[in-house]
Amino acid sequence: MADLLAPFLTRPLQAERPAASIDPDRIEEASKLLLGGTPDAAQARARIEQAEALLRLAPQNEMAQETLLRLWEASRRKADMADSWQAFSDRFPRNRTGLRMALRWMRRAGRLSDARTLADRHAGNPALMADLLVELGDRDGAVAAARDALACSRKPVRSRQILARHLLAAGRIAEARAEARHLETARLSPTGRKLLDDIGAAARALDTLDRRRAETRNAQPSARALHAALDLFAQRRPRLVSGDGPVTFVTGSLAAGGAERQCSMIAAALQERRRARGSGPVDMVVTDASSSSDRGHFRPVLDAAEVPLTDLSRTPDCAMEGDSQLGRLVPLLPAQAQVGLLRLLPHLRQRQPDTVYIWQDGAVLMAALAALVAGVPRILISLRGLPPNLRTDRDRAEYHDMYRALATIPGVTLTANSRPAADAYRDWLGLPADGCRYLPNAVAPLPAEAPLDQARLWKGFADRLGPDPAVLGGIFRFTANKRPQDWIAVAARAMAAHPGLACILVGDGPDRAACETLASDLGIRERILFTGETAHVGFWLGRMDLFMLLSRFEGLPNVLIEAQMAGLPVISTPAGGAADTFLPGRSGLLLPSADPFDPDAATMAVLDLLGNRARAAAMGATGRTFAAERFALPRILDATELLLAGQPLPDMAPAVPPQAAAPPDPGPAVPHLPPVQAARSGASRHLS
């Protein structure tokens, strides 16, 4: 850390000429030192805070402030990185990194209009505008801007290289080749010569595609190339395996997410089960497990079970040998698929697993082709949530044809963690009934203990509430998908009819500050406890009386299962597989729609359970039994091993004997509140 801070802490911290740049490797090195090289988390946090305090002493030092922002990025210490980078860009307008990072974070947060407005400030600089439009995902717009830059450039060779680079990135190979011809006799740097080589390789790959005329509905060269590469394996004959051999799990990271937790838990439990009976080992491969960016959150789960971990971000590229047909297509393949061939393929050839188990879309794009080239007999693919055609923010040009091709290759099995998701994938891809199988998440009850600071936080809140308060709880990341502001507005309306109600919200995220402001505006801030992010979720579930989730989209929401395991009745929208996680009318109440959201229905559901404590208690008891049986880890592990052995799955969601549910008690009329101003709260509608 001292080396990182030395350039500006060894001289007076006043306004000075901005440093030209800062080495990202030094930031990464410092972050690893801070987060990965300390014996405990408390010492790591102390070092980060110490570094922040020093960096804040130099508000006009460009290098110091960029270091501070990158430190926040690496340690995930701030949610509003878009605003932070924009403020940095405003302070240091000649720093292009700050501008690009502000746009990148705005795009991630769904603030496309704000991002476009910020980019348009630089419309008079077409060369810069081309790079900014890339950050916004507008490749064709970037090409148009690069053409404008070439038309007015005093350095046509350099500008033509920039145009050729943008054309290549946009998949417009023929146009890139035409620009490259103008550069063949120019004096170019090694980087320029490599660009011409890359364009030539892509053009040859495109010629190969044109000769094959692979059947695909997509004209994007990367999608066509991937489809053609997968098609090489359509008639493969994988060797027979018993299911007891080595298994390699592949996922993007071990960050603090639901899919990552599930993947880590299944890999660890499978390793322990197999070790006990002496069968094939389990290992894990991730594209990035860096502790500096919290992408290694679940690594301790793997370490405890002695599951070896390979981090491809630290693995050198190895030249692919063998299949010349595939080799000619490689330059056009998506970048992730190329990473799989250069880094994952050597690992699989050395490890020789019987099964590769791939989790989530990005990992499938990276790993599926590499597993086929390595000759892995069985490939399991775990799909999380609804397909990309229903979640357009996550769609890519390659996905449809990739999944359709994979589904027809011998030895490849698609699974989804909810029945609605499995149905939606089958509809999207035109697959038969067994083309995508339902395998739910495994969930274990959460420990109810918590350290002293959490208990004190609860006691301070409970002391303000008075005797026997009713507590409505929610656990989610504060993002638009979870509708946290609608959640608070519904809670406010329920409090108006039931003054004894209080709320606990567990989690953090970019919308948390706006939610706290909204709670204050509605006059209920003192009756909502915002705990922030915590590892002690089980403790907070034990403080709640009922639980509500209002998501727009979901896979199979573990939190609804964990709430039932804690004995809570649940209320949820029917997002994704939410309805698979509980028994509507028996262990919770299912709202009529995920989108559009009905605030009246949500408010009435809360009041119904608050007004009938006996019914709520019965629902909680039913839910505890149901969740513990349906989602038990041994049951899901048994089903996983059937898939590893190539055997059919039993019905993972057998029908529960019906039980007539009493209609909701209408209770008091839904109270009216002043309209919630969308401009202030971000809510999508007025609740009145």
GROMACS .gro file of C-alpha atoms in nm, residues 478-489 515:
model
   13
  478PHE     CA    1  -3.166  -0.261  -0.325
  479THR     CA    2  -3.206  -0.250  -0.703
  480ALA     CA    3  -3.499  -0.173  -0.933
  481ASN     CA    4  -3.563  -0.543  -0.995
  482LYS     CA    5  -3.653  -0.597  -0.628
  483ARG     CA    6  -3.884  -0.289  -0.616
  484PRO     CA    7  -3.755  -0.167  -0.278
  485GLN     CA    8  -3.938   0.166  -0.304
  486ASP     CA    9  -4.269  -0.003  -0.381
  487TRP     CA   10  -4.197  -0.232  -0.083
  488ILE     CA   11  -4.160   0.070   0.148
  489ALA     CA   12  -4.471   0.238   0.008
  515CYS     CA   13  -3.528   0.415   0.001
   0.00000   0.00000   0.00000
